[in-house]
Short mmCIF file of C-alpha atoms in Angstrom, two decimals:
data_model
loop_
_atom_site.label_atom_id
_atom_site.label_comp_id
_atom_site.label_asym_id
_atom_site.label_seq_id
_atom_site.Cartn_x
_atom_site.Cartn_y
_atom_site.Cartn_z
CA UNK W 1 32.81 4.55 31.09
CA UNK W 2 34.97 7.25 29.47
CA UNK W 3 34.36 8.91 26.10
CA UNK W 4 36.86 6.68 24.35
CA UNK W 5 35.02 3.59 25.51
CA UNK W 6 31.68 5.10 24.47
CA UNK W 7 33.10 5.94 21.02
CA UNK W 8 34.41 2.37 20.70
CA UNK W 9 31.05 0.83 21.67
CA UNK W 10 29.18 3.11 19.21
CA UNK W 11 31.71 2.18 16.53
CA UNK W 12 30.97 -1.53 17.12
CA UNK W 13 27.23 -0.91 16.88
CA UNK W 14 27.73 1.16 13.73
CA UNK W 15 29.71 -1.64 12.11
CA UNK W 16 26.74 -3.94 12.65
CA UNK W 17 24.09 -1.46 11.51
CA UNK W 18 26.16 -0.48 8.46
CA UNK W 19 27.53 -3.98 7.93
CA UNK W 20 27.05 -6.36 5.02
CA UNK W 21 24.06 -8.12 6.56
CA UNK W 22 21.74 -5.28 7.57
CA UNK W 23 21.59 -1.78 6.16
CA UNK W 24 23.78 -2.09 3.05
CA UNK W 25 21.74 -4.91 1.46
CA UNK W 26 18.50 -3.25 2.59
CA UNK W 27 19.49 0.11 1.06
CA UNK W 28 20.72 -1.34 -2.22
CA UNK W 29 17.92 -3.91 -2.33
CA UNK W 30 15.16 -1.36 -1.67
CA UNK W 31 16.60 0.96 -4.32
CA UNK W 32 16.89 -1.82 -6.88
CA UNK W 33 13.39 -3.18 -6.05
CA UNK W 34 11.78 0.23 -6.40
CA UNK W 35 13.78 0.96 -9.59
CA UNK W 36 12.46 -2.23 -11.19
CA UNK W 37 8.86 -1.76 -10.05
CA UNK W 38 8.83 1.88 -11.19
CA UNK W 39 10.30 0.92 -14.57
CA UNK W 40 13.56 2.86 -14.18
CA UNK W 41 11.62 6.09 -13.61
CA UNK W 42 14.74 7.95 -12.48
CA UNK W 43 16.35 7.49 -15.87
CA UNK W 44 13.37 8.20 -18.11
CA UNK W 45 11.83 11.11 -16.22
CA UNK W 46 14.98 12.92 -15.01
CA UNK W 47 14.86 15.58 -17.77
CA UNK W 48 11.20 16.41 -17.16
CA UNK W 49 11.78 16.48 -13.38
CA UNK W 50 14.77 18.88 -13.69
CA UNK W 51 12.74 21.11 -15.98
CA UNK W 52 9.82 21.19 -13.54
CA UNK W 53 11.91 21.73 -10.38
CA UNK W 54 14.66 24.04 -11.59
CA UNK W 55 13.22 25.92 -14.57
CA UNK W 56 9.47 26.08 -13.85
CA UNK W 57 10.06 25.99 -10.07
CA UNK W 58 6.43 26.17 -8.89
CA UNK W 59 2.89 24.94 -9.34
CA UNK W 60 0.76 28.14 -9.19
CA UNK W 61 -2.42 28.11 -7.12
CA UNK W 62 -1.63 24.90 -5.21
CA UNK W 63 -1.63 24.06 -1.50
CA UNK W 64 1.63 24.16 0.42
CA UNK W 65 3.99 26.45 2.33
CA UNK W 66 6.96 26.78 -0.06
CA UNK W 67 7.52 26.38 -3.81
CA UNK W 68 8.75 23.16 -5.32
CA UNK W 69 12.10 24.79 -5.98
CA UNK W 70 12.37 25.94 -2.34
CA UNK W 71 11.50 22.43 -1.13
CA UNK W 72 14.25 21.11 -3.44
CA UNK W 73 16.85 23.62 -2.20
CA UNK W 74 15.86 23.05 1.45
CA UNK W 75 16.52 19.31 0.97
CA UNK W 76 19.73 20.07 -0.94
CA UNK W 77 20.75 22.46 1.82
CA UNK W 78 20.52 19.56 4.31
CA UNK W 79 22.34 17.05 2.09
CA UNK W 80 25.00 19.08 0.30
CA UNK W 81 27.27 19.47 3.32
CA UNK W 82 30.31 17.91 4.89
CA UNK W 83 29.36 14.59 3.27
CA UNK W 84 30.24 16.04 -0.11
CA UNK W 85 33.68 17.18 1.07
CA UNK W 86 34.78 15.17 4.08
CA UNK W 87 32.43 12.19 3.50
CA UNK W 88 33.76 11.54 0.00
CA UNK W 89 37.34 11.81 1.23
CA UNK W 90 36.58 9.37 4.08
CA UNK W 91 35.09 6.85 1.65
CA UNK W 92 38.05 7.08 -0.73
CA UNK W 93 40.62 7.29 2.05
CA UNK W 94 39.47 4.06 3.66
CA UNK W 95 37.81 2.22 0.79
CA UNK W 96 40.03 3.46 -2.04
CA UNK W 97 38.93 5.09 -5.34
CA UNK W 98 36.47 2.25 -5.97
CA UNK W 99 34.30 3.55 -3.14
CA UNK W 100 33.26 6.40 -5.46
CA UNK W 101 31.70 3.84 -7.84
CA UNK W 102 29.54 2.51 -5.01
CA UNK W 103 28.56 6.03 -4.05
CA UNK W 104 27.33 6.40 -7.66
CA UNK W 105 25.39 3.15 -7.48
CA UNK W 106 23.85 4.26 -4.16
CA UNK W 107 22.87 7.56 -5.82
CA UNK W 108 21.41 6.05 -8.99
CA UNK W 109 19.33 3.48 -7.12
CA UNK W 110 18.66 6.05 -4.39
CA UNK W 111 16.87 8.28 -6.88
CA UNK W 112 14.02 5.75 -7.01
CA UNK W 113 14.05 5.57 -3.22
CA UNK W 114 14.05 9.39 -2.92
CA UNK W 115 11.14 9.62 -5.37
CA UNK W 116 9.15 7.08 -3.41
CA UNK W 117 9.63 8.64 0.00
CA UNK W 118 8.89 12.16 -1.29
CA UNK W 119 5.77 10.87 -3.06
CA UNK W 120 4.53 9.29 0.17
CA UNK W 121 5.37 12.41 2.20
CA UNK W 122 3.12 14.54 0.02
CA UNK W 123 0.51 11.81 -0.43
CA UNK W 124 0.01 11.39 3.32
CA UNK W 125 0.74 14.92 4.55
CA UNK W 126 -1.61 16.76 6.84
CA UNK W 127 -2.16 20.30 8.12
CA UNK W 128 -0.91 21.10 11.60
CA UNK W 129 -2.27 23.44 14.26
CA UNK W 130 -0.34 26.39 12.78
CA UNK W 131 -1.94 25.81 9.34
CA UNK W 132 1.30 24.44 7.84
CA UNK W 133 1.68 21.26 5.80
CA UNK W 134 3.41 18.52 7.72
CA UNK W 135 4.61 15.18 6.45
CA UNK W 136 7.39 12.63 6.22
CA UNK W 137 8.02 9.04 7.40
CA UNK W 138 6.70 9.97 10.85
CA UNK W 139 3.36 10.49 9.09
CA UNK W 140 3.21 8.13 6.15
CA UNK W 141 4.44 5.06 8.05
CA UNK W 142 1.50 5.39 10.45
CA UNK W 143 -1.11 6.54 7.93
CA UNK W 144 -0.11 4.21 5.11
CA UNK W 145 0.52 1.08 7.15
CA UNK W 146 -2.57 0.34 9.20
CA UNK W 147 -2.40 -1.22 12.65
CA UNK W 148 0.23 -1.28 15.39
CA UNK W 149 3.19 -1.93 13.02
CA UNK W 150 2.68 1.40 11.26
CA UNK W 151 2.60 3.21 14.61
CA UNK W 152 5.71 1.49 15.86
CA UNK W 153 7.64 2.27 12.66
CA UNK W 154 6.50 5.91 12.72
CA UNK W 155 7.34 6.41 16.39
CA UNK W 156 10.76 4.75 15.97
CA UNK W 157 11.58 6.95 13.04
CA UNK W 158 10.56 10.13 14.89
CA UNK W 159 12.72 9.27 17.92
CA UNK W 160 15.78 8.37 15.89
CA UNK W 161 15.34 11.42 13.64
CA UNK W 162 15.32 13.87 16.57
CA UNK W 163 18.39 12.28 18.09
CA UNK W 164 20.20 12.07 14.72
CA UNK W 165 19.37 15.68 13.88
CA UNK W 166 21.50 17.03 16.72
CA UNK W 167 24.41 14.94 15.49
CA UNK W 168 24.53 14.87 11.69
CA UNK W 169 22.59 18.11 11.24
CA UNK W 170 23.82 20.28 14.06
CA UNK W 171 26.96 19.69 16.14
CA UNK W 172 29.10 18.04 13.43
CA UNK W 173 28.25 20.87 10.99
CA UNK W 174 29.02 23.62 13.50
CA UNK W 175 32.26 21.89 14.43
CA UNK W 176 33.35 21.60 10.79
CA UNK W 177 32.70 25.31 10.21
CA UNK W 178 34.48 26.50 13.37
CA UNK W 179 37.53 24.26 12.78
CA UNK W 180 37.96 25.43 9.17
CA UNK W 181 37.43 29.10 10.00
CA UNK W 182 40.02 28.84 12.82
CA UNK W 183 42.48 27.14 10.45
CA UNK W 184 41.95 29.66 7.64
CA UNK W 185 41.49 32.95 9.45
CA UNK W 186 42.55 32.27 13.02
CA UNK W 187 39.11 33.07 14.40
CA UNK W 188 38.56 31.60 17.88
CA UNK W 189 36.10 28.75 18.10
CA UNK W 190 33.82 30.54 20.52
CA UNK W 191 33.46 33.56 18.19
CA UNK W 192 32.51 31.37 15.23
CA UNK W 193 30.12 29.41 17.43
CA UNK W 194 28.45 32.58 18.70
CA UNK W 195 28.10 33.99 15.19
CA UNK W 196 26.60 30.73 13.91
CA UNK W 197 24.16 30.60 16.82
CA UNK W 198 22.85 34.09 16.18
CA UNK W 199 22.56 33.59 12.39
CA UNK W 200 20.81 30.24 12.84
CA UNK W 201 18.29 31.65 15.31
CA UNK W 202 17.49 34.62 13.01
CA UNK W 203 16.63 32.30 10.14
CA UNK W 204 14.79 29.67 12.18
CA UNK W 205 12.41 32.10 13.89
CA UNK W 206 10.64 32.50 10.53
CA UNK W 207 10.09 28.74 10.15
CA UNK W 208 10.07 26.81 6.86
CA UNK W 209 9.19 29.87 4.75
CA UNK W 210 12.29 31.69 6.02
CA UNK W 211 14.45 28.59 5.56
CA UNK W 212 13.06 28.17 2.03
CA UNK W 213 13.91 31.76 1.07
CA UNK W 214 17.47 31.54 2.43
CA UNK W 215 18.24 28.14 0.87
CA UNK W 216 16.73 29.13 -2.48
CA UNK W 217 19.30 31.97 -2.64
CA UNK W 218 22.24 30.21 -0.98
CA UNK W 219 22.22 26.69 -2.40
CA UNK W 220 22.57 27.43 -6.13
CA UNK W 221 25.39 29.93 -5.48
CA UNK W 222 27.38 27.58 -3.22
CA UNK W 223 27.07 24.60 -5.56
CA UNK W 224 28.09 26.57 -8.65
CA UNK W 225 30.98 28.17 -6.77
CA UNK W 226 32.33 24.80 -5.65
CA UNK W 227 31.82 23.03 -9.00
CA UNK W 228 33.57 25.79 -10.99
CA UNK W 229 36.70 25.26 -8.87
CA UNK W 230 36.51 21.48 -9.47
CA UNK W 231 35.98 21.94 -13.22
CA UNK W 232 39.14 24.11 -13.42
CA UNK W 233 41.16 21.39 -11.67
CA UNK W 234 39.83 18.59 -13.92
CA UNK W 235 40.51 20.62 -17.07
CA UNK W 236 44.06 21.34 -15.82
CA UNK W 237 44.56 17.63 -15.20
CA UNK W 238 42.55 16.42 -18.20
CA UNK W 239 45.15 13.83 -19.14
CA UNK W 240 44.75 12.17 -15.72
CA UNK W 241 40.95 11.86 -15.88
CA UNK W 242 40.74 8.66 -18.01
CA UNK W 243 43.23 6.89 -15.72
CA UNK W 244 41.29 8.08 -12.65
CA UNK W 245 38.02 6.73 -14.08
CA UNK W 246 39.67 3.43 -14.86
CA UNK W 247 41.02 3.20 -11.31
CA UNK W 248 37.60 3.93 -9.87
CA UNK W 249 35.88 1.21 -11.89
CA UNK W 250 38.51 -1.51 -11.44
CA UNK W 251 39.01 -0.88 -7.72
CA UNK W 252 35.26 -0.99 -7.16
CA UNK W 253 35.43 -4.79 -7.59
CA UNK W 254 38.96 -5.60 -6.43
CA UNK W 255 39.78 -3.25 -3.53
CA UNK W 256 43.06 -1.40 -3.74
CA UNK W 257 46.31 -0.55 -2.04
CA UNK W 258 48.75 2.23 -2.64
CA UNK W 259 52.27 3.15 -1.68
CA UNK W 260 52.87 5.69 1.05
CA UNK W 261 50.87 4.43 3.96
CA UNK W 262 47.53 3.50 2.42
CA UNK W 263 46.71 0.20 4.09
CA UNK W 264 44.57 -1.31 1.33
CA UNK W 265 41.01 -2.49 1.44
CA UNK W 266 39.00 -5.61 0.84
CA UNK W 267 36.05 -5.45 -1.52
CA UNK W 268 33.54 -5.49 1.33
CA UNK W 269 35.16 -2.37 2.84
CA UNK W 270 35.03 -0.64 -0.54
CA UNK W 271 31.31 -1.31 -0.82
CA UNK W 272 30.58 -0.59 2.84
CA UNK W 273 32.15 2.80 2.89
CA UNK W 274 30.88 3.70 -0.59
CA UNK W 275 27.30 2.92 0.39
CA UNK W 276 27.52 4.39 3.90
CA UNK W 277 29.09 7.67 2.77
CA UNK W 278 26.78 7.71 -0.23
CA UNK W 279 23.75 7.70 2.06
CA UNK W 280 25.44 10.19 4.37
CA UNK W 281 25.80 12.48 1.36
CA UNK W 282 22.45 12.14 -0.47
CA UNK W 283 20.26 10.75 2.35
CA UNK W 284 18.22 8.59 -0.06
CA UNK W 285 16.24 6.15 2.10
CA UNK W 286 17.15 8.01 5.28
CA UNK W 287 13.71 9.61 5.42
CA UNK W 288 14.89 13.15 6.02
CA UNK W 289 14.40 14.92 2.66
CA UNK W 290 10.71 13.96 2.25
CA UNK W 291 9.95 16.07 5.33
CA UNK W 292 10.84 19.13 3.24
CA UNK W 293 9.00 17.76 0.21
CA UNK W 294 5.79 17.58 2.25
CA UNK W 295 5.73 21.37 2.59
CA UNK W 296 5.85 21.98 -1.19
CA UNK W 297 3.15 23.68 -3.21
CA UNK W 298 2.29 20.99 -5.73
CA UNK W 299 -0.67 19.80 -7.70
CA UNK W 300 0.07 16.09 -7.27
CA UNK W 301 2.39 13.92 -5.13
CA UNK W 302 4.02 12.44 -8.25
CA UNK W 303 5.23 15.87 -9.39
CA UNK W 304 6.94 16.68 -6.12
CA UNK W 305 8.31 13.17 -5.88
CA UNK W 306 10.05 13.63 -9.24
CA UNK W 307 11.36 17.07 -8.29
CA UNK W 308 12.73 15.67 -5.02
CA UNK W 309 14.38 12.84 -6.96
CA UNK W 310 16.60 15.37 -8.69
CA UNK W 311 18.18 16.25 -5.35
CA UNK W 312 19.98 12.90 -5.24
CA UNK W 313 21.16 13.37 -8.82
CA UNK W 314 22.55 16.85 -8.06
CA UNK W 315 24.12 15.77 -4.79
CA UNK W 316 25.73 12.51 -5.75
CA UNK W 317 26.04 12.33 -9.53
CA UNK W 318 27.24 15.95 -9.78
CA UNK W 319 28.74 17.33 -6.56
CA UNK W 320 30.10 14.07 -5.13
CA UNK W 321 31.50 13.11 -8.52
CA UNK W 322 33.45 16.35 -8.86
CA UNK W 323 34.90 15.99 -5.35
CA UNK W 324 35.88 12.37 -5.89
CA UNK W 325 37.42 12.95 -9.31
CA UNK W 326 39.47 15.87 -8.00
CA UNK W 327 40.78 13.73 -5.13
CA UNK W 328 41.74 10.87 -7.43
CA UNK W 329 43.15 12.88 -10.38
CA UNK W 330 45.38 14.99 -8.17
CA UNK W 331 46.65 11.92 -6.27
CA UNK W 332 45.61 13.38 -2.91
CA UNK W 333 43.94 10.09 -1.95
CA UNK W 334 47.32 8.36 -1.60
CA UNK W 335 49.32 11.26 -0.13
CA UNK W 336 51.06 10.86 3.20
CA UNK W 337 51.93 13.17 6.03
CA UNK W 338 55.68 13.95 5.67
CA UNK W 339 56.14 13.86 9.45
CA UNK W 340 54.28 10.66 10.34
CA UNK W 341 54.41 8.81 7.02
CA UNK W 342 50.72 7.99 7.42
CA UNK W 343 47.95 8.77 4.98
CA UNK W 344 46.62 12.30 5.36
CA UNK W 345 43.29 12.57 7.17
CA UNK W 346 39.97 12.73 5.35
CA UNK W 347 39.37 16.19 6.87
CA UNK W 348 42.43 17.48 4.99
CA UNK W 349 42.30 15.35 1.85
CA UNK W 350 39.84 17.42 -0.23
CA UNK W 351 41.62 20.65 0.77
CA UNK W 352 44.92 19.16 -0.31
CA UNK W 353 43.42 18.08 -3.64
CA UNK W 354 42.04 21.56 -4.36
CA UNK W 355 45.27 23.20 -3.21
CA UNK W 356 47.25 21.10 -5.68
CA UNK W 357 44.84 21.80 -8.51
CA UNK W 358 44.25 25.53 -8.15
CA UNK W 359 46.88 28.28 -8.29
CA UNK W 360 48.03 30.14 -5.16
CA UNK W 361 45.70 29.97 -2.18
CA UNK W 362 42.57 29.53 -4.30
CA UNK W 363 42.23 25.81 -3.55
CA UNK W 364 42.30 26.43 0.17
CA UNK W 365 39.76 29.23 -0.14
CA UNK W 366 37.33 27.25 -2.32
CA UNK W 367 37.20 24.33 0.10
CA UNK W 368 36.96 26.51 3.20
CA UNK W 369 34.25 28.79 1.87
CA UNK W 370 32.44 25.80 0.30
CA UNK W 371 32.50 23.88 3.55
CA UNK W 372 31.24 26.85 5.57
CA UNK W 373 28.32 27.44 3.16
CA UNK W 374 27.52 23.75 2.80
CA UNK W 375 27.58 23.12 6.54
CA UNK W 376 25.56 26.23 7.46
CA UNK W 377 22.85 25.29 4.95
CA UNK W 378 22.79 21.79 6.44
CA UNK W 379 22.17 23.29 9.87
CA UNK W 380 19.06 25.07 8.47
CA UNK W 381 17.67 22.08 6.59
CA UNK W 382 18.12 19.60 9.46
CA UNK W 383 16.58 21.97 11.95
CA UNK W 384 13.30 21.67 10.05
CA UNK W 385 13.57 17.87 10.00
CA UNK W 386 14.16 17.81 13.74
CA UNK W 387 11.32 20.15 14.60
CA UNK W 388 8.78 18.20 12.53
CA UNK W 389 9.62 15.05 14.42
CA UNK W 390 9.49 16.88 17.74
CA UNK W 391 6.02 18.02 16.71
CA UNK W 392 5.09 14.39 15.98
CA UNK W 393 6.29 13.28 19.42
CA UNK W 394 5.23 16.16 21.64
CA UNK W 395 2.93 18.52 19.72
CA UNK W 396 3.18 21.86 17.94
CA UNK W 397 3.90 23.82 21.12
CA UNK W 398 7.42 22.35 21.26
CA UNK W 399 8.46 23.78 17.89
CA UNK W 400 9.68 27.25 19.02
CA UNK W 401 11.55 25.92 22.06
CA UNK W 402 13.16 23.37 19.80
CA UNK W 403 14.39 26.13 17.45
CA UNK W 404 15.96 27.99 20.38
CA UNK W 405 17.64 24.88 21.78
CA UNK W 406 18.83 23.92 18.30
CA UNK W 407 20.51 27.30 17.87
CA UNK W 408 22.23 27.07 21.24
CA UNK W 409 23.51 23.55 20.60
CA UNK W 410 25.28 24.89 17.48
CA UNK W 411 27.56 26.81 19.88
CA UNK W 412 28.38 23.60 21.79
CA UNK W 413 29.18 21.77 18.54
CA UNK W 414 31.49 24.54 17.40
CA UNK W 415 33.57 24.58 20.59
CA UNK W 416 34.06 20.93 21.71
CA UNK W 417 35.65 17.76 20.32
CA UNK W 418 33.13 15.51 18.63
CA UNK W 419 34.53 12.04 18.03
CA UNK W 420 31.75 10.44 20.06
CA UNK W 421 29.09 12.62 18.27
CA UNK W 422 30.28 11.41 14.84
CA UNK W 423 30.01 7.81 16.00
CA UNK W 424 26.58 8.47 17.53
CA UNK W 425 25.42 10.10 14.27
CA UNK W 426 26.38 7.10 12.21
CA UNK W 427 24.32 4.80 14.44
CA UNK W 428 21.28 7.09 14.56
CA UNK W 429 21.37 7.62 10.78
CA UNK W 430 21.23 3.91 10.27
CA UNK W 431 18.44 3.44 12.78
CA UNK W 432 16.47 6.23 11.05
CA UNK W 433 16.75 4.48 7.71
CA UNK W 434 15.58 1.07 8.91
CA UNK W 435 11.86 1.83 9.62
CA UNK W 436 11.69 4.08 6.56
CA UNK W 437 13.06 1.47 4.13
CA UNK W 438 10.78 -1.20 5.56
CA UNK W 439 7.83 1.18 5.05
CA UNK W 440 8.83 1.94 1.46
CA UNK W 441 8.85 -1.72 0.57
CA UNK W 442 5.49 -2.34 2.28
CA UNK W 443 3.91 0.68 0.54
CA UNK W 444 5.54 0.05 -2.86
CA UNK W 445 2.28 -1.25 -4.37
CA UNK W 446 0.50 2.03 -3.69
CA UNK W 447 3.48 4.04 -4.94
CA UNK W 448 3.65 2.12 -8.25
CA UNK W 449 -0.13 2.09 -8.85
CA UNK W 450 -0.62 5.83 -8.35
CA UNK W 451 2.57 6.75 -10.18
CA UNK W 452 1.62 4.78 -13.27
CA UNK W 453 -1.85 6.31 -13.35
CA UNK W 454 -0.53 9.87 -13.14
CA UNK W 455 2.31 9.44 -15.68
CA UNK W 456 -0.07 7.69 -18.08
CA UNK W 457 -1.99 10.98 -18.31
CA UNK W 458 0.87 13.47 -17.85
CA UNK W 459 4.13 11.86 -19.06
CA UNK W 460 5.95 15.19 -19.62
CA UNK W 461 4.74 16.84 -16.37
CA UNK W 462 3.10 19.64 -18.34
CA UNK W 463 -0.56 19.18 -17.33
CA UNK W 464 -2.42 22.16 -15.91
CA UNK W 465 -4.19 22.04 -12.59
CA UNK W 466 -7.57 21.67 -14.38
CA UNK W 467 -6.25 18.84 -16.57
CA UNK W 468 -4.93 17.03 -13.49
CA UNK W 469 -8.28 17.49 -11.79
CA UNK W 470 -10.07 15.98 -14.81
CA UNK W 471 -8.04 12.75 -15.04
CA UNK W 472 -7.73 12.32 -11.27
CA UNK W 473 -11.48 12.67 -10.63
CA UNK W 474 -12.93 9.68 -8.78
CA UNK W 475 -9.45 8.20 -8.09
CA UNK W 476 -9.18 6.71 -4.56
CA UNK W 477 -8.18 9.28 -1.95
CA UNK W 478 -7.98 12.20 -4.43
CA UNK W 479 -10.64 14.39 -2.81
CA UNK W 480 -9.27 13.71 0.63
CA UNK W 481 -5.74 14.53 -0.46
CA UNK W 482 -6.78 17.88 -1.97
CA UNK W 483 -8.50 18.88 1.26
CA UNK W 484 -5.63 17.75 3.43
CA UNK W 485 -7.90 15.18 5.06
CA UNK W 486 -6.03 11.92 4.57
CA UNK W 487 -8.14 8.78 4.72
CA UNK W 488 -7.98 7.42 8.26
CA UNK W 489 -6.66 10.58 9.81
CA UNK W 490 -7.70 14.11 10.75
CA UNK W 491 -7.10 17.17 8.56
CA UNK W 492 -5.71 18.88 11.66
CA UNK W 493 -2.55 16.87 12.13
CA UNK W 494 -1.79 18.53 15.44
CA UNK W 495 -4.98 17.22 16.96
CA UNK W 496 -7.09 18.77 19.75
CA UNK W 497 -4.09 19.04 22.04
CA UNK W 498 -2.58 21.79 19.88
CA UNK W 499 -5.65 23.85 18.93
CA UNK W 500 -4.81 26.53 21.47
CA UNK W 501 -1.09 26.65 20.74
CA UNK W 502 0.43 29.85 19.43
CA UNK W 503 1.07 30.15 15.68
CA UNK W 504 4.73 30.99 15.29
#
């Protein structure tokens, strides 16, 4: 079987996983279900969560490896990537402008999902053989859901997460960087790949603390840089914005077609690509971001859950919105290649939009530099997700070899064609999300009960550590959580098999 055949088979599997009868209703349904049960928490607590995560940034004197802000930027580093540039263009290019509406819906409902999975990641985290906090679906599915089903869901997630990490988080990102650098500056692919490999290895040797420091400095700069360019374009095309918004909302329920080679789309395709690319962008329900949340220094799982929830807001409601509005207002979504008469590719669409909207070569530079920064930060964030699941499967001793292999695979991704990898990534992402979403629904009662109790006593997220201790006293599992000894599990997550492993 050749690569084209493999790509075709993976595409068929992806259409089932991401089709209207499996992942799309489960994603939207889980988000809506959690939103209702949590009383629209993402709307009423967003301001307090942004203040805690971005302004206050840390909970002094608490257990964890990185600050709440660093956990947020690490998760943002992994999500604000090619999905915000190429992913949005793909959704609009195939599904039409209405796909952006469904990306918004995925983001708004996904905020409740992101809160829930980050809450569980901190609630059921443990301490590994290197003395670091470790958590995520690979932990809370097993620890929260007793019996064989919890173990099966956790193991399935860990396997799919490791496989997906080399696709969505590694090779596709390296390939996007190398291709854009070659196009912009003529740098050979191998040179960009080698540079990326060395830089990645330098950062990863220091583990999550090193990743947290780099992302805390890099992520705010890259997001502001990109958004400023988009704001300029929207202000320059202010008269087109109302029409663009109208097109987005009407096409969300009707599908669309345009002159110049755009083939049109049925409503199911609009929804499918909006939801699929929305998840690809913000990863709500995927189960990846809570792995970073588990490392945060926080005085209560609810607090970090709310901080993590803001990641989806920043990613989708802010960054994705700016990209989508620029593409629609400039008309780039319906442009055609003058030579072939076909619609321009998604890889070029955002660049064309920014080139039209900004003077001189600025548009080209903004998209290229933005994509390089976004994709490199994604490499760092996803490396941590992959290593934590490798640790789950094979123990702490595999972490350092994983970091080395990860860095070397970046070079491969930068220098080869990746059609089959993109198709593989779509399938693995979907398979990652399935056990996680099932677990969130099963554990929703615990999430709601403990969230209500905490917010009843600290609605503005301003309680001190002593005040939290006072109202949490005698609550089920509180003493065990503080000590890192989760009920039903060992404080040393790594187990006896890793006690003699080297601390890296």
